[in-house]
Amino acid sequence: MLETSARLLKLLSLLQVRRDWTGSDLARRLGVDVRTVRRDVDKLRNLGYPVNASPGVSGGYQLGAGAELPPLLLDDDEAVAVAVGLRTAANGSVVGIEETSVRALAKLEQVLPSRLRRRVNALQAHTVALPTTRGTQVDAGTLTAIAGACRDHQRLRFGYAGRDGGTKRHVEPLGLAHTGRRWYLVAWDVDKADWRTFRVDRIEEEPTLGARFTPREPPADDLASYVSRQLSVAPYPHEVRLIMHAPHDVIAARTSAGSAHLERIDDDRTRLTVGVPVLDEVGLWVAMIGVDFEVEGPEELKHHLRATAERLLRAAGDAR
């Protein structure tokens, strides 16, 4: 049987791993009886841990949210993952959390066992961070304000530096998405009466919270897919649709995130939709993906593909 202090730590660890536990399940895992579990739960409560209990056959114990953050018990892989995440955050695209991340990392590394510290330090020693692209960093306070407004269904007002200059926007936020180092806000633009996708790094100041609103029907069931299409297709005058003769995972690996919208047709085919400024660009780009394909649309793309193919054949000395 575990000593009391060790048993309390084990009990706390179990409560953090799973949302609901019955008294009998906890007793079995701890090697004690149910009465001892009840006493240990009371001891955790006296130490400030908010352990909730629900009666009845389907009842049990749950670790609730308290006024203060309790210590977390992490296994080896979890501790390494948190350390790596904090290092990444300290050099990431979100401004304002670097010092906080470094402080949290210092606390974690202080208590890491030597075997785990070696793993974390090895990763740090052999990893470099490339410089952030200018203009792609976002403020942590801005992200927090937007996320809170999405959760609470509150309107936002902010200045926005778009392609056509600065404007004032009044929106009903739906959600955030990010790809690489860029963050995007999907929101209903109140003045334009339409859905819009905003780059968060172009929001010029922390948004101002407004009145609450009733959520609208979202523009798509899958927010990530919607944003992908908005970025890769919507801004361009020509929409190209190709049937790629390869699985979705293969095409995704050979195209950069955000460059095209991909839809799985079946195990062997993928629909690729991309926006382009001119159709002449498509031939060389799609050839570099390296798989056979069919043109679904537009029909005029076939003329441009033939012209590109003939140009390449002439360069190779094989023109017919």
Short mmCIF file of C-alpha atoms in Angstrom, two decimals:
data_model
loop_
_atom_site.label_atom_id
_atom_site.label_comp_id
_atom_site.label_asym_id
_atom_site.label_seq_id
_atom_site.Cartn_x
_atom_site.Cartn_y
_atom_site.Cartn_z
CA MET A 1 0.00 0.00 0.00
CA LEU A 2 1.32 3.46 -0.87
CA GLU A 3 2.25 5.84 1.94
CA THR A 4 -0.28 8.63 2.43
CA SER A 5 1.70 11.47 0.76
CA ALA A 6 2.65 9.33 -2.24
CA ARG A 7 -0.92 8.07 -2.49
CA LEU A 8 -2.26 11.65 -2.55
CA LEU A 9 0.07 12.51 -5.43
CA LYS A 10 -1.05 9.37 -7.27
CA LEU A 11 -4.70 10.27 -6.66
CA LEU A 12 -4.14 13.79 -7.96
CA SER A 13 -2.40 12.41 -11.03
CA LEU A 14 -5.32 10.07 -11.77
CA LEU A 15 -7.86 12.90 -11.41
CA GLN A 16 -5.88 14.96 -13.93
CA VAL A 17 -5.70 12.14 -16.47
CA ARG A 18 -9.43 11.39 -16.73
CA ARG A 19 -12.45 13.63 -16.21
CA ASP A 20 -14.61 11.21 -14.17
CA TRP A 21 -13.66 8.45 -11.75
CA THR A 22 -15.86 6.24 -9.61
CA GLY A 23 -14.75 5.64 -6.05
CA SER A 24 -14.29 1.92 -6.74
CA ASP A 25 -12.10 2.61 -9.81
CA LEU A 26 -9.86 4.91 -7.78
CA ALA A 27 -9.70 2.43 -4.92
CA ARG A 28 -8.61 -0.33 -7.32
CA ARG A 29 -5.91 1.85 -8.91
CA LEU A 30 -4.58 2.97 -5.54
CA GLY A 31 -4.81 -0.40 -3.83
CA VAL A 32 -7.05 0.84 -1.00
CA ASP A 33 -10.72 0.67 -0.06
CA VAL A 34 -13.39 3.21 -1.02
CA ARG A 35 -13.46 4.71 2.47
CA THR A 36 -9.75 5.55 2.20
CA VAL A 37 -10.41 7.18 -1.18
CA ARG A 38 -13.04 9.42 0.44
CA ARG A 39 -10.58 10.42 3.18
CA ASP A 40 -7.86 11.15 0.62
CA VAL A 41 -10.26 13.26 -1.44
CA ASP A 42 -11.04 15.30 1.68
CA LYS A 43 -7.30 15.80 2.24
CA LEU A 44 -6.89 17.10 -1.32
CA ARG A 45 -9.76 19.52 -0.74
CA ASN A 46 -8.10 20.76 2.46
CA LEU A 47 -4.95 21.41 0.41
CA GLY A 48 -6.96 23.58 -1.97
CA TYR A 49 -7.70 21.17 -4.80
CA PRO A 50 -11.32 21.49 -5.99
CA VAL A 51 -12.40 17.84 -6.16
CA ASN A 52 -16.10 17.58 -6.99
CA ALA A 53 -18.23 14.56 -6.10
CA SER A 54 -21.54 13.52 -7.66
CA PRO A 55 -23.78 10.96 -5.90
CA GLY A 56 -25.62 7.99 -7.34
CA VAL A 57 -24.78 4.94 -9.40
CA SER A 58 -23.28 7.00 -12.23
CA GLY A 59 -21.61 9.46 -9.87
CA GLY A 60 -17.96 9.82 -9.05
CA TYR A 61 -15.13 12.28 -8.57
CA GLN A 62 -13.97 15.07 -10.87
CA LEU A 63 -11.16 17.60 -10.53
CA GLY A 64 -12.87 20.96 -10.92
CA ALA A 65 -11.60 24.44 -11.73
CA GLY A 66 -10.41 26.43 -8.75
CA ALA A 67 -9.49 30.02 -7.99
CA GLU A 68 -5.81 29.19 -8.47
CA LEU A 69 -4.01 26.83 -10.82
CA PRO A 70 -3.00 23.66 -8.94
CA PRO A 71 0.31 21.90 -9.64
CA LEU A 72 0.12 19.56 -12.62
CA LEU A 73 1.65 16.09 -12.58
CA LEU A 74 3.27 15.27 -15.93
CA ASP A 75 4.73 12.03 -17.20
CA ASP A 76 8.08 12.03 -19.05
CA ASP A 77 6.72 12.58 -22.56
CA GLU A 78 4.29 15.27 -21.37
CA ALA A 79 7.08 17.16 -19.58
CA VAL A 80 9.29 17.12 -22.69
CA ALA A 81 6.35 18.21 -24.88
CA VAL A 82 5.59 21.17 -22.59
CA ALA A 83 9.26 22.20 -22.50
CA VAL A 84 9.52 22.07 -26.30
CA GLY A 85 6.26 24.00 -26.63
CA LEU A 86 7.50 26.73 -24.28
CA ARG A 87 10.77 27.05 -26.19
CA THR A 88 8.83 27.33 -29.44
CA ALA A 89 6.49 29.95 -27.97
CA ALA A 90 9.47 32.01 -26.79
CA ASN A 91 10.63 32.30 -30.42
CA GLY A 92 7.25 32.14 -32.12
CA SER A 93 4.92 34.43 -34.02
CA VAL A 94 2.91 35.61 -31.00
CA VAL A 95 4.35 38.78 -29.47
CA GLY A 96 4.01 39.38 -25.75
CA ILE A 97 4.43 35.86 -24.42
CA GLU A 98 8.19 35.48 -24.90
CA GLU A 99 9.18 36.49 -21.35
CA THR A 100 6.27 34.56 -19.84
CA SER A 101 7.31 31.45 -21.77
CA VAL A 102 10.93 31.80 -20.65
CA ARG A 103 9.88 32.17 -16.99
CA ALA A 104 7.65 29.09 -17.18
CA LEU A 105 10.39 27.14 -18.96
CA ALA A 106 12.92 28.06 -16.26
CA LYS A 107 10.57 26.75 -13.56
CA LEU A 108 10.01 23.52 -15.47
CA GLU A 109 13.69 22.89 -16.25
CA GLN A 110 14.59 23.45 -12.60
CA VAL A 111 12.61 20.37 -11.58
CA LEU A 112 13.17 18.19 -14.65
CA PRO A 113 15.03 14.95 -13.92
CA SER A 114 18.46 14.87 -15.57
CA ARG A 115 17.35 12.24 -18.11
CA LEU A 116 14.58 14.56 -19.36
CA ARG A 117 16.74 17.69 -19.21
CA ARG A 118 19.22 15.97 -21.53
CA ARG A 119 16.46 15.28 -24.07
CA VAL A 120 15.21 18.87 -23.97
CA ASN A 121 18.73 20.36 -24.14
CA ALA A 122 19.67 18.10 -27.05
CA LEU A 123 16.71 19.38 -29.02
CA GLN A 124 17.57 22.98 -28.16
CA ALA A 125 21.27 22.59 -29.01
CA HIS A 126 20.61 21.17 -32.46
CA THR A 127 17.65 23.33 -33.48
CA VAL A 128 17.75 26.88 -34.85
CA ALA A 129 14.87 29.31 -35.32
CA LEU A 130 14.74 31.14 -38.63
CA PRO A 131 14.04 34.88 -38.43
CA THR A 132 10.37 35.78 -38.37
CA THR A 133 9.06 37.25 -41.61
CA ARG A 134 8.53 40.93 -41.09
CA GLY A 135 4.94 41.84 -40.37
CA THR A 136 3.76 38.34 -39.48
CA GLN A 137 3.95 38.58 -35.69
CA VAL A 138 0.73 39.03 -33.76
CA ASP A 139 0.14 40.39 -30.29
CA ALA A 140 -0.87 37.92 -27.58
CA GLY A 141 -3.36 40.43 -26.16
CA THR A 142 -5.02 40.78 -29.55
CA LEU A 143 -5.37 37.00 -29.92
CA THR A 144 -6.75 36.69 -26.40
CA ALA A 145 -9.28 39.47 -26.96
CA ILE A 146 -10.45 37.93 -30.24
CA ALA A 147 -10.73 34.42 -28.78
CA GLY A 148 -12.74 35.76 -25.83
CA ALA A 149 -15.09 37.62 -28.18
CA CYS A 150 -15.58 34.44 -30.24
CA ARG A 151 -16.45 32.53 -27.08
CA ASP A 152 -18.77 35.19 -25.64
CA HIS A 153 -20.36 36.23 -28.98
CA GLN A 154 -19.32 39.87 -28.66
CA ARG A 155 -18.85 42.22 -31.57
CA LEU A 156 -15.42 43.72 -32.26
CA ARG A 157 -14.24 47.02 -33.71
CA PHE A 158 -10.69 47.45 -35.00
CA GLY A 159 -8.53 49.23 -37.54
CA TYR A 160 -7.39 47.00 -40.39
CA ALA A 161 -4.52 47.51 -42.85
CA GLY A 162 -5.88 45.82 -45.96
CA ARG A 163 -4.51 45.79 -49.51
CA ASP A 164 -6.49 48.94 -50.28
CA GLY A 165 -5.30 50.89 -47.24
CA GLY A 166 -6.52 51.27 -43.69
CA THR A 167 -10.18 50.80 -42.81
CA LYS A 168 -12.30 50.53 -39.68
CA ARG A 169 -14.06 47.20 -39.28
CA HIS A 170 -17.10 46.20 -37.23
CA VAL A 171 -17.45 42.41 -37.05
CA GLU A 172 -19.11 39.46 -35.37
CA PRO A 173 -16.21 37.03 -34.79
CA LEU A 174 -16.61 33.32 -35.47
CA GLY A 175 -13.19 31.76 -34.93
CA LEU A 176 -9.42 31.86 -35.36
CA ALA A 177 -7.29 29.75 -37.68
CA HIS A 178 -3.56 29.68 -38.23
CA THR A 179 -1.22 28.25 -40.82
CA GLY A 180 2.52 28.43 -40.33
CA ARG A 181 3.23 31.78 -38.68
CA ARG A 182 0.02 33.49 -39.81
CA TRP A 183 -3.23 33.84 -37.85
CA TYR A 184 -6.62 34.54 -39.42
CA LEU A 185 -9.95 35.70 -38.01
CA VAL A 186 -13.16 34.55 -39.69
CA ALA A 187 -15.95 37.01 -38.93
CA TRP A 188 -19.19 38.45 -40.23
CA ASP A 189 -18.49 41.99 -41.46
CA VAL A 190 -21.45 44.02 -40.19
CA ASP A 191 -20.99 46.89 -42.66
CA LYS A 192 -20.42 44.69 -45.73
CA ALA A 193 -23.03 42.11 -44.67
CA ASP A 194 -20.80 39.21 -45.62
CA TRP A 195 -18.25 36.79 -44.20
CA ARG A 196 -14.65 37.96 -44.28
CA THR A 197 -11.26 36.48 -43.41
CA PHE A 198 -8.84 38.91 -41.72
CA ARG A 199 -5.11 38.52 -41.16
CA VAL A 200 -4.62 39.15 -37.45
CA ASP A 201 -1.18 40.73 -37.96
CA ARG A 202 -2.92 43.45 -40.01
CA ILE A 203 -5.21 44.42 -37.13
CA GLU A 204 -3.69 47.75 -36.12
CA GLU A 205 -4.64 47.87 -32.45
CA GLU A 206 -6.23 45.66 -29.84
CA PRO A 207 -9.90 45.26 -30.81
CA THR A 208 -12.62 47.05 -28.85
CA LEU A 209 -15.37 44.84 -27.45
CA GLY A 210 -18.95 45.70 -28.36
CA ALA A 211 -22.46 44.38 -27.85
CA ARG A 212 -23.32 40.69 -27.72
CA PHE A 213 -24.82 39.11 -30.83
CA THR A 214 -26.79 36.01 -31.79
CA PRO A 215 -24.46 33.64 -33.69
CA ARG A 216 -25.16 33.28 -37.41
CA GLU A 217 -25.06 30.14 -39.49
CA PRO A 218 -21.32 29.70 -40.20
CA PRO A 219 -20.11 29.89 -43.80
CA ALA A 220 -18.91 26.26 -43.65
CA ASP A 221 -18.97 23.28 -41.31
CA ASP A 222 -15.18 23.02 -41.41
CA LEU A 223 -13.53 26.33 -40.53
CA ALA A 224 -10.05 25.14 -41.54
CA SER A 225 -11.26 24.07 -44.98
CA TYR A 226 -13.12 27.36 -45.41
CA VAL A 227 -10.04 29.44 -44.56
CA SER A 228 -7.89 27.31 -46.86
CA ARG A 229 -10.23 28.01 -49.76
CA GLN A 230 -10.42 31.72 -48.94
CA LEU A 231 -6.65 32.01 -48.99
CA SER A 232 -5.89 29.87 -52.03
CA VAL A 233 -8.86 30.56 -54.34
CA ALA A 234 -11.01 33.56 -53.46
CA PRO A 235 -8.50 36.42 -53.97
CA TYR A 236 -7.69 35.48 -57.60
CA PRO A 237 -9.53 36.11 -60.90
CA HIS A 238 -9.22 32.51 -62.18
CA GLU A 239 -10.37 29.42 -60.28
CA VAL A 240 -8.71 26.23 -61.50
CA ARG A 241 -10.08 22.76 -60.63
CA LEU A 242 -7.95 19.68 -61.26
CA ILE A 243 -8.46 15.98 -60.54
CA MET A 244 -5.13 14.70 -59.26
CA HIS A 245 -4.48 10.96 -59.67
CA ALA A 246 -2.98 10.48 -56.21
CA PRO A 247 -4.23 10.16 -52.62
CA HIS A 248 -5.00 13.26 -50.59
CA ASP A 249 -1.98 12.77 -48.30
CA VAL A 250 0.40 12.63 -51.26
CA ILE A 251 -0.90 15.86 -52.78
CA ALA A 252 -0.92 17.60 -49.39
CA ALA A 253 2.73 16.67 -48.90
CA ARG A 254 3.69 18.10 -52.31
CA THR A 255 1.86 21.42 -52.01
CA SER A 256 2.54 24.09 -49.41
CA ALA A 257 -0.13 24.87 -46.81
CA GLY A 258 -2.54 27.50 -48.08
CA SER A 259 -1.40 27.27 -51.72
CA ALA A 260 -4.37 25.13 -52.82
CA HIS A 261 -7.63 23.74 -51.51
CA LEU A 262 -7.69 19.93 -51.46
CA GLU A 263 -10.71 17.59 -51.34
CA ARG A 264 -10.51 13.82 -51.13
CA ILE A 265 -12.54 12.15 -53.91
CA ASP A 266 -11.59 8.54 -53.14
CA ASP A 267 -8.51 6.59 -52.09
CA ASP A 268 -6.70 7.34 -55.36
CA ARG A 269 -7.93 10.78 -56.43
CA THR A 270 -7.93 14.28 -55.00
CA ARG A 271 -9.63 17.43 -56.24
CA LEU A 272 -7.24 20.39 -56.22
CA THR A 273 -8.72 23.88 -56.45
CA VAL A 274 -6.45 26.89 -56.74
CA GLY A 275 -6.79 30.54 -57.65
CA VAL A 276 -4.30 32.11 -60.07
CA PRO A 277 -3.82 35.60 -61.54
CA VAL A 278 -3.17 34.18 -65.04
CA LEU A 279 -3.80 30.69 -66.42
CA ASP A 280 -0.33 30.49 -68.01
CA GLU A 281 1.12 29.85 -64.52
CA VAL A 282 -0.73 26.60 -63.94
CA GLY A 283 1.13 24.23 -66.28
CA LEU A 284 4.60 24.44 -64.76
CA TRP A 285 3.28 24.59 -61.19
CA VAL A 286 1.07 21.50 -61.45
CA ALA A 287 3.77 19.58 -63.35
CA MET A 288 6.09 20.01 -60.36
CA ILE A 289 3.60 18.11 -58.17
CA GLY A 290 4.63 15.07 -60.17
CA VAL A 291 1.39 13.12 -60.69
CA ASP A 292 -1.07 12.67 -63.55
CA PHE A 293 -4.14 14.89 -63.54
CA GLU A 294 -7.27 15.87 -65.43
CA VAL A 295 -8.66 19.35 -66.00
CA GLU A 296 -12.07 19.77 -64.44
CA GLY A 297 -12.24 23.45 -65.26
CA PRO A 298 -12.07 25.96 -66.76
CA GLU A 299 -12.03 24.57 -70.30
CA GLU A 300 -9.73 27.33 -71.56
CA LEU A 301 -6.99 26.05 -69.23
CA LYS A 302 -6.38 23.19 -71.68
CA HIS A 303 -5.23 25.69 -74.34
CA HIS A 304 -2.71 27.19 -71.91
CA LEU A 305 -1.44 23.73 -70.92
CA ARG A 306 -0.90 22.81 -74.59
CA ALA A 307 0.99 26.07 -75.16
CA THR A 308 3.22 25.38 -72.15
CA ALA A 309 3.84 21.79 -73.28
CA GLU A 310 4.80 22.91 -76.81
CA ARG A 311 7.19 25.52 -75.37
CA LEU A 312 8.90 22.87 -73.25
CA LEU A 313 9.13 20.46 -76.18
CA ARG A 314 10.78 23.14 -78.33
CA ALA A 315 13.29 23.78 -75.55
CA ALA A 316 14.03 20.04 -75.45
CA GLY A 317 14.40 19.90 -79.24
CA ASP A 318 11.44 17.54 -79.58
CA ALA A 319 8.85 19.82 -81.17
CA ARG A 320 6.74 17.99 -83.73
#
